[in-house]
PDB file of C-alpha atoms in Angstrom:
ATOM      1  CA  MET A   1     -47.597 169.503  57.656  1.00  0.00           C
ATOM      2  CA  ARG A   2     -50.455 171.495  56.149  1.00  0.00           C
ATOM      3  CA  ARG A   3     -51.570 168.526  54.052  1.00  0.00           C
ATOM      4  CA  LEU A   4     -51.751 166.469  57.239  1.00  0.00           C
ATOM      5  CA  ALA A   5     -53.770 169.147  59.026  1.00  0.00           C
ATOM      6  CA  SER A   6     -56.157 169.346  56.065  1.00  0.00           C
ATOM      7  CA  ARG A   7     -56.700 165.590  56.129  1.00  0.00           C
ATOM      8  CA  LEU A   8     -57.369 165.589  59.855  1.00  0.00           C
ATOM      9  CA  LEU A   9     -59.972 168.331  59.541  1.00  0.00           C
ATOM     10  CA  ILE A  10     -61.585 166.518  56.591  1.00  0.00           C
ATOM     11  CA  LEU A  11     -61.787 163.441  58.848  1.00  0.00           C
ATOM     12  CA  GLY A  12     -63.691 165.488  61.380  1.00  0.00           C
ATOM     13  CA  LEU A  13     -65.995 167.050  58.806  1.00  0.00           C
ATOM     14  CA  LEU A  14     -66.862 163.796  57.080  1.00  0.00           C
ATOM     15  CA  GLY A  15     -66.783 161.614  60.181  1.00  0.00           C
ATOM     16  CA  LEU A  16     -69.576 163.432  61.948  1.00  0.00           C
ATOM     17  CA  GLY A  17     -72.216 161.546  60.018  1.00  0.00           C
ATOM     18  CA  THR A  18     -71.442 158.318  61.894  1.00  0.00           C
ATOM     19  CA  ALA A  19     -74.239 155.917  63.055  1.00  0.00           C
ATOM     20  CA  SER A  20     -77.134 154.610  65.363  1.00  0.00           C
ATOM     21  CA  CYS A  21     -80.397 152.562  65.632  1.00  0.00           C
ATOM     22  CA  GLY A  22     -83.513 153.457  67.502  1.00  0.00           C
ATOM     23  CA  GLY A  23     -84.221 155.371  70.670  1.00  0.00           C
ATOM     24  CA  GLU A  24     -87.603 155.963  72.200  1.00  0.00           C
ATOM     25  CA  THR A  25     -88.726 159.425  73.235  1.00  0.00           C
ATOM     26  CA  PRO A  26     -87.541 159.927  76.819  1.00  0.00           C
ATOM     27  CA  ASP A  27     -90.097 160.063  79.591  1.00  0.00           C
ATOM     28  CA  ALA A  28     -91.111 163.661  80.194  1.00  0.00           C
ATOM     29  CA  ALA A  29     -90.729 163.036  83.926  1.00  0.00           C
ATOM     30  CA  ALA A  30     -87.062 162.056  83.569  1.00  0.00           C
ATOM     31  CA  PRO A  31     -84.698 164.207  85.635  1.00  0.00           C
ATOM     32  CA  SER A  32     -83.162 167.223  83.952  1.00  0.00           C
ATOM     33  CA  PRO A  33     -79.530 166.945  82.862  1.00  0.00           C
ATOM     34  CA  ALA A  34     -76.993 168.184  85.354  1.00  0.00           C
ATOM     35  CA  THR A  35     -75.154 171.351  84.482  1.00  0.00           C
ATOM     36  CA  ARG A  36     -71.975 171.214  82.470  1.00  0.00           C
ATOM     37  CA  ARG A  37     -69.525 168.300  82.834  1.00  0.00           C
ATOM     38  CA  PRO A  38     -66.248 167.682  80.961  1.00  0.00           C
ATOM     39  CA  ALA A  39     -67.086 167.159  77.280  1.00  0.00           C
ATOM     40  CA  VAL A  40     -65.589 163.677  76.968  1.00  0.00           C
ATOM     41  CA  SER A  41     -67.820 162.404  79.799  1.00  0.00           C
ATOM     42  CA  TYR A  42     -70.857 162.591  77.499  1.00  0.00           C
ATOM     43  CA  LEU A  43     -69.489 159.841  75.248  1.00  0.00           C
ATOM     44  CA  PRO A  44     -71.119 156.452  75.985  1.00  0.00           C
ATOM     45  CA  ALA A  45     -68.841 153.724  77.318  1.00  0.00           C
ATOM     46  CA  ASP A  46     -69.701 151.279  74.511  1.00  0.00           C
ATOM     47  CA  LEU A  47     -67.645 153.178  71.922  1.00  0.00           C
ATOM     48  CA  ASP A  48     -64.394 151.374  71.071  1.00  0.00           C
ATOM     49  CA  VAL A  49     -62.534 154.252  69.386  1.00  0.00           C
ATOM     50  CA  VAL A  50     -62.402 157.811  70.728  1.00  0.00           C
ATOM     51  CA  VAL A  51     -60.631 160.588  68.825  1.00  0.00           C
ATOM     52  CA  ARG A  52     -59.897 164.050  70.224  1.00  0.00           C
ATOM     53  CA  LEU A  53     -59.157 166.850  67.752  1.00  0.00           C
ATOM     54  CA  ASP A  54     -57.928 170.356  68.587  1.00  0.00           C
ATOM     55  CA  THR A  55     -59.886 171.847  65.701  1.00  0.00           C
ATOM     56  CA  GLU A  56     -58.947 175.429  66.554  1.00  0.00           C
ATOM     57  CA  ARG A  57     -55.227 174.697  66.234  1.00  0.00           C
ATOM     58  CA  LEU A  58     -55.779 172.712  63.046  1.00  0.00           C
ATOM     59  CA  ARG A  59     -57.536 175.674  61.440  1.00  0.00           C
ATOM     60  CA  GLN A  60     -54.612 177.910  62.401  1.00  0.00           C
ATOM     61  CA  GLU A  61     -52.270 175.569  60.520  1.00  0.00           C
ATOM     62  CA  LEU A  62     -54.362 175.500  57.343  1.00  0.00           C
ATOM     63  CA  PRO A  63     -53.724 177.886  54.443  1.00  0.00           C
ATOM     64  CA  PRO A  64     -56.158 180.855  54.148  1.00  0.00           C
ATOM     65  CA  GLY A  65     -59.519 179.789  52.722  1.00  0.00           C
ATOM     66  CA  SER A  66     -59.033 176.107  53.534  1.00  0.00           C
ATOM     67  CA  THR A  67     -61.821 176.009  56.106  1.00  0.00           C
ATOM     68  CA  GLU A  68     -64.361 177.251  53.554  1.00  0.00           C
ATOM     69  CA  GLN A  69     -63.125 174.722  51.003  1.00  0.00           C
ATOM     70  CA  LEU A  70     -63.423 171.886  53.529  1.00  0.00           C
ATOM     71  CA  LEU A  71     -66.935 172.987  54.468  1.00  0.00           C
ATOM     72  CA  ASP A  72     -67.939 173.037  50.810  1.00  0.00           C
ATOM     73  CA  LEU A  73     -66.456 169.549  50.351  1.00  0.00           C
ATOM     74  CA  SER A  74     -68.385 168.253  53.345  1.00  0.00           C
ATOM     75  CA  LYS A  75     -71.660 169.715  52.105  1.00  0.00           C
ATOM     76  CA  ARG A  76     -71.188 168.202  48.660  1.00  0.00           C
ATOM     77  CA  GLY A  77     -70.566 164.841  50.331  1.00  0.00           C
ATOM     78  CA  ALA A  78     -73.764 165.085  52.389  1.00  0.00           C
ATOM     79  CA  GLY A  79     -75.897 166.625  49.634  1.00  0.00           C
ATOM     80  CA  ASP A  80     -79.343 168.193  49.927  1.00  0.00           C
ATOM     81  CA  ALA A  81     -80.724 164.949  51.400  1.00  0.00           C
ATOM     82  CA  GLU A  82     -78.710 165.458  54.614  1.00  0.00           C
ATOM     83  CA  PRO A  83     -79.377 168.980  55.936  1.00  0.00           C
ATOM     84  CA  ALA A  84     -78.530 167.853  59.482  1.00  0.00           C
ATOM     85  CA  ALA A  85     -75.049 166.739  58.394  1.00  0.00           C
ATOM     86  CA  ASN A  86     -74.544 170.131  56.738  1.00  0.00           C
ATOM     87  CA  VAL A  87     -75.442 171.990  59.936  1.00  0.00           C
ATOM     88  CA  ILE A  88     -73.020 169.832  61.933  1.00  0.00           C
ATOM     89  CA  ALA A  89     -70.286 170.482  59.361  1.00  0.00           C
ATOM     90  CA  GLN A  90     -70.910 174.222  59.787  1.00  0.00           C
ATOM     91  CA  ALA A  91     -70.657 173.824  63.562  1.00  0.00           C
ATOM     92  CA  LEU A  92     -67.328 172.060  63.197  1.00  0.00           C
ATOM     93  CA  THR A  93     -65.853 175.145  61.547  1.00  0.00           C
ATOM     94  CA  GLN A  94     -66.854 177.118  64.668  1.00  0.00           C
ATOM     95  CA  SER A  95     -65.567 174.526  67.128  1.00  0.00           C
ATOM     96  CA  GLN A  96     -62.467 174.669  69.295  1.00  0.00           C
ATOM     97  CA  ARG A  97     -62.316 170.988  70.207  1.00  0.00           C
ATOM     98  CA  LEU A  98     -63.988 167.811  68.972  1.00  0.00           C
ATOM     99  CA  TRP A  99     -64.373 164.399  70.596  1.00  0.00           C
ATOM    100  CA  LEU A 100     -65.554 161.674  68.230  1.00  0.00           C
ATOM    101  CA  GLY A 101     -66.515 158.286  69.661  1.00  0.00           C
ATOM    102  CA  LEU A 102     -67.032 155.386  67.249  1.00  0.00           C
ATOM    103  CA  ARG A 103     -68.074 151.772  67.162  1.00  0.00           C
ATOM    104  CA  PRO A 104     -66.233 151.048  63.909  1.00  0.00           C
ATOM    105  CA  ASP A 105     -67.070 148.646  61.120  1.00  0.00           C
ATOM    106  CA  MET A 106     -65.201 147.742  57.927  1.00  0.00           C
ATOM    107  CA  ARG A 107     -68.189 149.154  56.042  1.00  0.00           C
ATOM    108  CA  ALA A 108     -68.298 152.904  56.628  1.00  0.00           C
ATOM    109  CA  GLU A 109     -72.076 153.054  56.298  1.00  0.00           C
ATOM    110  CA  ARG A 110     -72.430 150.805  59.373  1.00  0.00           C
ATOM    111  CA  VAL A 111     -70.262 152.845  61.739  1.00  0.00           C
ATOM    112  CA  ASP A 112     -72.079 154.080  64.870  1.00  0.00           C
ATOM    113  CA  GLY A 113     -70.937 157.128  66.771  1.00  0.00           C
ATOM    114  CA  VAL A 114     -71.308 160.228  68.913  1.00  0.00           C
ATOM    115  CA  ALA A 115     -69.558 163.581  68.478  1.00  0.00           C
ATOM    116  CA  VAL A 116     -69.087 166.246  71.153  1.00  0.00           C
ATOM    117  CA  LEU A 117     -68.109 169.735  69.981  1.00  0.00           C
ATOM    118  CA  GLU A 118     -66.964 172.659  72.121  1.00  0.00           C
ATOM    119  CA  GLY A 119     -66.865 176.162  70.677  1.00  0.00           C
ATOM    120  CA  ASN A 120     -69.055 179.165  69.942  1.00  0.00           C
ATOM    121  CA  PHE A 121     -72.029 178.143  67.810  1.00  0.00           C
ATOM    122  CA  SER A 122     -73.993 181.401  68.094  1.00  0.00           C
ATOM    123  CA  THR A 123     -73.330 182.185  64.414  1.00  0.00           C
ATOM    124  CA  ILE A 124     -75.517 179.236  63.363  1.00  0.00           C
ATOM    125  CA  SER A 125     -78.984 180.732  63.131  1.00  0.00           C
ATOM    126  CA  ALA A 126     -82.210 179.257  64.463  1.00  0.00           C
ATOM    127  CA  ASP A 127     -83.495 179.159  60.867  1.00  0.00           C
ATOM    128  CA  GLN A 128     -80.510 177.038  59.756  1.00  0.00           C
ATOM    129  CA  ARG A 129     -81.088 174.612  62.584  1.00  0.00           C
ATOM    130  CA  ALA A 130     -84.870 174.542  62.028  1.00  0.00           C
ATOM    131  CA  ALA A 131     -84.360 173.511  58.398  1.00  0.00           C
ATOM    132  CA  ALA A 132     -82.478 170.409  59.539  1.00  0.00           C
ATOM    133  CA  PHE A 133     -84.024 169.556  62.919  1.00  0.00           C
ATOM    134  CA  LEU A 134     -87.544 169.355  64.347  1.00  0.00           C
ATOM    135  CA  PRO A 135     -88.598 171.865  67.039  1.00  0.00           C
ATOM    136  CA  GLY A 136     -86.573 171.229  70.157  1.00  0.00           C
ATOM    137  CA  ARG A 137     -87.451 170.280  73.713  1.00  0.00           C
ATOM    138  CA  ASP A 138     -86.168 172.243  76.679  1.00  0.00           C
ATOM    139  CA  LEU A 139     -84.515 169.783  79.083  1.00  0.00           C
ATOM    140  CA  GLY A 140     -83.717 172.352  81.753  1.00  0.00           C
ATOM    141  CA  ASN A 141     -80.399 173.569  83.146  1.00  0.00           C
ATOM    142  CA  GLY A 142     -79.491 175.122  79.798  1.00  0.00           C
ATOM    143  CA  TRP A 143     -79.986 171.944  77.731  1.00  0.00           C
ATOM    144  CA  SER A 144     -82.155 171.430  74.639  1.00  0.00           C
ATOM    145  CA  VAL A 145     -82.608 168.449  72.327  1.00  0.00           C
ATOM    146  CA  PHE A 146     -83.478 168.363  68.603  1.00  0.00           C
ATOM    147  CA  ASP A 147     -84.282 165.334  66.439  1.00  0.00           C
ATOM    148  CA  ALA A 148     -83.207 165.391  62.785  1.00  0.00           C
ATOM    149  CA  ARG A 149     -86.016 165.898  60.255  1.00  0.00           C
ATOM    150  CA  SER A 150     -84.616 163.048  58.185  1.00  0.00           C
ATOM    151  CA  VAL A 151     -82.102 160.268  58.870  1.00  0.00           C
ATOM    152  CA  PRO A 152     -81.373 158.857  55.416  1.00  0.00           C
ATOM    153  CA  ARG A 153     -78.539 156.562  56.494  1.00  0.00           C
ATOM    154  CA  ARG A 154     -77.503 154.616  59.557  1.00  0.00           C
ATOM    155  CA  ASN A 155     -74.454 156.843  59.960  1.00  0.00           C
ATOM    156  CA  SER A 156     -76.380 160.129  59.535  1.00  0.00           C
ATOM    157  CA  PRO A 157     -76.866 162.539  62.461  1.00  0.00           C
ATOM    158  CA  ALA A 158     -80.103 161.583  64.208  1.00  0.00           C
ATOM    159  CA  ARG A 159     -80.189 163.843  67.269  1.00  0.00           C
ATOM    160  CA  LEU A 160     -78.565 167.043  68.502  1.00  0.00           C
ATOM    161  CA  TYR A 161     -78.188 168.094  72.142  1.00  0.00           C
ATOM    162  CA  THR A 162     -77.136 171.676  72.844  1.00  0.00           C
ATOM    163  CA  TYR A 163     -75.901 173.339  76.009  1.00  0.00           C
ATOM    164  CA  GLY A 164     -76.349 177.010  75.222  1.00  0.00           C
ATOM    165  CA  ASP A 165     -74.126 178.016  72.320  1.00  0.00           C
ATOM    166  CA  GLU A 166     -70.994 176.396  73.731  1.00  0.00           C
ATOM    167  CA  LEU A 167     -71.514 172.616  73.578  1.00  0.00           C
ATOM    168  CA  TRP A 168     -73.147 170.401  70.925  1.00  0.00           C
ATOM    169  CA  ILE A 169     -73.565 166.623  71.145  1.00  0.00           C
ATOM    170  CA  VAL A 170     -74.494 164.722  67.979  1.00  0.00           C
ATOM    171  CA  ALA A 171     -75.597 161.079  67.958  1.00  0.00           C
ATOM    172  CA  THR A 172     -76.415 158.598  65.235  1.00  0.00           C
ATOM    173  CA  GLN A 173     -79.443 156.355  65.564  1.00  0.00           C
ATOM    174  CA  ALA A 174     -77.873 153.320  67.236  1.00  0.00           C
ATOM    175  CA  GLU A 175     -76.418 155.429  70.061  1.00  0.00           C
ATOM    176  CA  LEU A 176     -79.570 157.330  71.034  1.00  0.00           C
ATOM    177  CA  ASP A 177     -80.392 155.251  74.113  1.00  0.00           C
ATOM    178  CA  ALA A 178     -76.795 155.486  75.350  1.00  0.00           C
ATOM    179  CA  VAL A 179     -76.663 159.268  74.855  1.00  0.00           C
ATOM    180  CA  GLU A 180     -79.977 159.691  76.637  1.00  0.00           C
ATOM    181  CA  ARG A 181     -78.332 158.095  79.666  1.00  0.00           C
ATOM    182  CA  THR A 182     -75.252 160.332  79.591  1.00  0.00           C
ATOM    183  CA  VAL A 183     -77.080 163.593  78.820  1.00  0.00           C
ATOM    184  CA  GLU A 184     -80.724 163.382  79.890  1.00  0.00           C
ATOM    185  CA  LEU A 185     -80.191 161.157  82.916  1.00  0.00           C
ATOM    186  CA  GLY A 186     -76.887 162.802  83.822  1.00  0.00           C
ATOM    187  CA  ARG A 187     -74.909 159.558  84.054  1.00  0.00           C
ATOM    188  CA  SER A 188     -71.157 159.782  83.522  1.00  0.00           C
ATOM    189  CA  GLU A 189     -69.991 156.450  82.084  1.00  0.00           C
ATOM    190  CA  SER A 190     -66.438 155.191  82.410  1.00  0.00           C
ATOM    191  CA  GLY A 191     -65.371 155.002  78.771  1.00  0.00           C
ATOM    192  CA  LEU A 192     -62.234 155.631  76.761  1.00  0.00           C
ATOM    193  CA  GLU A 193     -60.509 158.994  77.154  1.00  0.00           C
ATOM    194  CA  PRO A 194     -57.685 160.093  74.823  1.00  0.00           C
ATOM    195  CA  ALA A 195     -54.817 162.102  76.256  1.00  0.00           C
ATOM    196  CA  ALA A 196     -55.352 165.859  76.316  1.00  0.00           C
ATOM    197  CA  ARG A 197     -52.230 166.604  74.288  1.00  0.00           C
ATOM    198  CA  GLY A 198     -51.326 167.328  70.679  1.00  0.00           C
ATOM    199  CA  VAL A 199     -53.624 168.369  67.855  1.00  0.00           C
ATOM    200  CA  VAL A 200     -55.009 164.847  67.692  1.00  0.00           C
ATOM    201  CA  SER A 201     -55.116 161.984  70.158  1.00  0.00           C
ATOM    202  CA  VAL A 202     -56.877 158.643  70.074  1.00  0.00           C
ATOM    203  CA  ALA A 203     -57.724 155.732  72.357  1.00  0.00           C
ATOM    204  CA  VAL A 204     -58.652 152.332  70.886  1.00  0.00           C
ATOM    205  CA  ARG A 205     -60.034 149.285  72.671  1.00  0.00           C
ATOM    206  CA  MET A 206     -58.506 146.440  70.651  1.00  0.00           C
ATOM    207  CA  ALA A 207     -60.532 143.315  71.506  1.00  0.00           C
ATOM    208  CA  PRO A 208     -63.721 144.313  69.637  1.00  0.00           C
ATOM    209  CA  LEU A 209     -61.696 145.311  66.557  1.00  0.00           C
ATOM    210  CA  PHE A 210     -59.356 142.362  66.319  1.00  0.00           C
ATOM    211  CA  GLU A 211     -61.402 140.214  63.925  1.00  0.00           C
ATOM    212  CA  GLN A 212     -61.829 143.168  61.555  1.00  0.00           C
ATOM    213  CA  LEU A 213     -58.109 143.947  61.797  1.00  0.00           C
ATOM    214  CA  LYS A 214     -57.212 140.348  60.883  1.00  0.00           C
ATOM    215  CA  THR A 215     -59.129 140.765  57.622  1.00  0.00           C
ATOM    216  CA  ALA A 216     -57.884 144.242  56.752  1.00  0.00           C
ATOM    217  CA  ALA A 217     -54.262 144.010  57.978  1.00  0.00           C
ATOM    218  CA  PRO A 218     -53.269 140.485  59.035  1.00  0.00           C
ATOM    219  CA  ARG A 219     -49.617 141.354  59.759  1.00  0.00           C
ATOM    220  CA  ALA A 220     -50.592 144.194  62.066  1.00  0.00           C
ATOM    221  CA  ALA A 221     -53.141 141.899  63.699  1.00  0.00           C
ATOM    222  CA  GLY A 222     -50.407 139.382  64.417  1.00  0.00           C
ATOM    223  CA  MET A 223     -48.323 142.001  66.226  1.00  0.00           C
ATOM    224  CA  LEU A 224     -51.285 143.357  68.206  1.00  0.00           C
ATOM    225  CA  GLU A 225     -53.052 140.079  68.958  1.00  0.00           C
ATOM    226  CA  HIS A 226     -52.644 140.402  72.720  1.00  0.00           C
ATOM    227  CA  ALA A 227     -52.898 144.200  72.931  1.00  0.00           C
ATOM    228  CA  SER A 228     -55.827 145.398  75.016  1.00  0.00           C
ATOM    229  CA  LEU A 229     -55.504 149.167  74.521  1.00  0.00           C
ATOM    230  CA  VAL A 230     -53.750 151.458  72.053  1.00  0.00           C
ATOM    231  CA  THR A 231     -53.400 155.192  72.699  1.00  0.00           C
ATOM    232  CA  ALA A 232     -51.670 157.712  70.467  1.00  0.00           C
ATOM    233  CA  SER A 233     -51.227 161.434  70.019  1.00  0.00           C
ATOM    234  CA  ALA A 234     -49.630 163.674  67.424  1.00  0.00           C
ATOM    235  CA  ASP A 235     -48.592 167.295  67.400  1.00  0.00           C
ATOM    236  CA  LEU A 236     -47.582 169.668  64.624  1.00  0.00           C
ATOM    237  CA  ARG A 237     -44.156 171.271  64.963  1.00  0.00           C
ATOM    238  CA  ALA A 238     -42.141 173.563  62.757  1.00  0.00           C
ATOM    239  CA  ASP A 239     -39.970 170.635  61.666  1.00  0.00           C
ATOM    240  CA  GLY A 240     -42.814 168.162  61.070  1.00  0.00           C
ATOM    241  CA  LEU A 241     -45.007 165.809  63.036  1.00  0.00           C
ATOM    242  CA  ALA A 242     -44.226 164.516  66.534  1.00  0.00           C
ATOM    243  CA  ALA A 243     -46.098 161.318  67.401  1.00  0.00           C
ATOM    244  CA  ARG A 244     -46.398 159.211  70.526  1.00  0.00           C
ATOM    245  CA  VAL A 245     -47.914 155.725  70.691  1.00  0.00           C
ATOM    246  CA  GLU A 246     -48.570 153.620  73.788  1.00  0.00           C
ATOM    247  CA  LEU A 247     -49.720 149.992  73.789  1.00  0.00           C
ATOM    248  CA  THR A 248     -51.019 148.021  76.742  1.00  0.00           C
ATOM    249  CA  PHE A 249     -50.690 144.230  76.516  1.00  0.00           C
ATOM    250  CA  ASP A 250     -52.323 141.454  78.481  1.00  0.00           C
ATOM    251  CA  ARG A 251     -49.043 139.514  78.390  1.00  0.00           C
ATOM    252  CA  LYS A 252     -45.668 141.001  79.320  1.00  0.00           C
ATOM    253  CA  GLY A 253     -43.839 138.806  76.820  1.00  0.00           C
ATOM    254  CA  GLU A 254     -45.864 140.241  73.929  1.00  0.00           C
ATOM    255  CA  ALA A 255     -44.928 143.794  74.886  1.00  0.00           C
ATOM    256  CA  GLU A 256     -41.246 142.849  74.981  1.00  0.00           C
ATOM    257  CA  ARG A 257     -41.501 141.151  71.568  1.00  0.00           C
ATOM    258  CA  LEU A 258     -43.004 144.240  69.948  1.00  0.00           C
ATOM    259  CA  GLU A 259     -40.513 146.486  71.736  1.00  0.00           C
ATOM    260  CA  ARG A 260     -37.643 144.545  70.147  1.00  0.00           C
ATOM    261  CA  ALA A 261     -39.243 144.980  66.722  1.00  0.00           C
ATOM    262  CA  VAL A 262     -39.575 148.735  67.261  1.00  0.00           C
ATOM    263  CA  ASP A 263     -35.958 148.919  68.483  1.00  0.00           C
ATOM    264  CA  THR A 264     -34.891 147.308  65.203  1.00  0.00           C
ATOM    265  CA  LEU A 265     -36.851 149.879  63.175  1.00  0.00           C
ATOM    266  CA  VAL A 266     -35.372 152.768  65.142  1.00  0.00           C
ATOM    267  CA  PHE A 267     -31.868 151.365  64.633  1.00  0.00           C
ATOM    268  CA  LEU A 268     -32.421 151.042  60.871  1.00  0.00           C
ATOM    269  CA  PHE A 269     -33.722 154.590  60.456  1.00  0.00           C
ATOM    270  CA  GLN A 270     -32.026 156.503  63.255  1.00  0.00           C
ATOM    271  CA  SER A 271     -29.591 158.215  60.888  1.00  0.00           C
ATOM    272  CA  SER A 272     -32.500 159.990  59.186  1.00  0.00           C
ATOM    273  CA  ASP A 273     -33.763 161.554  62.443  1.00  0.00           C
ATOM    274  CA  ARG A 274     -37.291 160.913  61.188  1.00  0.00           C
ATOM    275  CA  LEU A 275     -38.269 158.659  64.035  1.00  0.00           C
ATOM    276  CA  GLU A 276     -37.191 160.884  66.912  1.00  0.00           C
ATOM    277  CA  GLY A 277     -39.484 160.237  69.838  1.00  0.00           C
ATOM    278  CA  LEU A 278     -41.172 157.394  67.978  1.00  0.00           C
ATOM    279  CA  ARG A 279     -42.226 155.184  70.826  1.00  0.00           C
ATOM    280  CA  GLU A 280     -43.062 154.771  74.434  1.00  0.00           C
ATOM    281  CA  LEU A 281     -44.310 151.242  75.163  1.00  0.00           C
ATOM    282  CA  LYS A 282     -46.175 150.245  78.316  1.00  0.00           C
ATOM    283  CA  SER A 283     -46.369 146.615  79.367  1.00  0.00           C
TER     284      SER A 283
END
C-alpha cells in the first residue's frame, strides 16, 4: 500500500512538467479574473485525461521522510536547468489536492498539460519564486501571473497563476491560450471532471487516445474500441487497495460483451477475494 502511495506521489511530482506551445501576452484591458471558482473548473476543456490526487492523504500514508526523498528525486530529474519545475515540485509537497489535466502522447516530451494545486503555499518564499519566474502581473481580485524565466522543454512549466497562497495553476506552453481563457477571462469550460472520491480518480476521453492505444496495447484497444469515456477511482484501505472503474460505450452490445469478460475474470479469481468490488459498468 505504501509503495503504491509513493508511486502516485512520484507521478504527481514528475508529471507537473507537462507541456504547451505559444501564448501571446494578454491584453492589459482584458477583464480581471472572477474570484475563486472550484479548482477543476480552471482546466481547459481540450484536455483528454484529468487526474485528481488527494496529495494530503497520500503523504499521510507514506513512511516518515518519504516526502523529502520524493522532492529530492523530482529536483534531480528537473536539474538546475528547470528552476520552475523545482518550485512546482516544492509546492506539491505543500498541497492538499492536485488536478492534472493532460493531452497525452506516446512520447513523454510531447505531453501538454495544466496542473491545479490547492493547499497552503505561504512557505515558498518570494525569492524562491523570483529565481524561477519573471516579475509577476497583478490581475486583480487576488490573482497574479508569472512567466517562467526559461522553458527548456515543451513539457516544462511555462506559466504560473496564483490566487493568494491557496491556489496555484501551472500551464505548459501549448496550453497558455486555453488557460488565459479559463483564468484571465473567467470562462468556465465544460471539460472532464474525475469523481471526488478516493486518493486518486481519473477521467479519460477515449476517442483521441484510441490510435495511440492500438500501438501500445492492441488487445486493450480491441476491448475498448467503442468506449467513449473511462472513469476510475482508487482508495487506500487497511487491507489493500479498493478500485472502481466505469466505462461508457457508444454501443450497448459492446458494454455487454466487456461485462461478460469481466464476469469471467471475477469468477476465476473470486476465491482469492482480491477482486472484491472490482467493477461497475455503465452502458
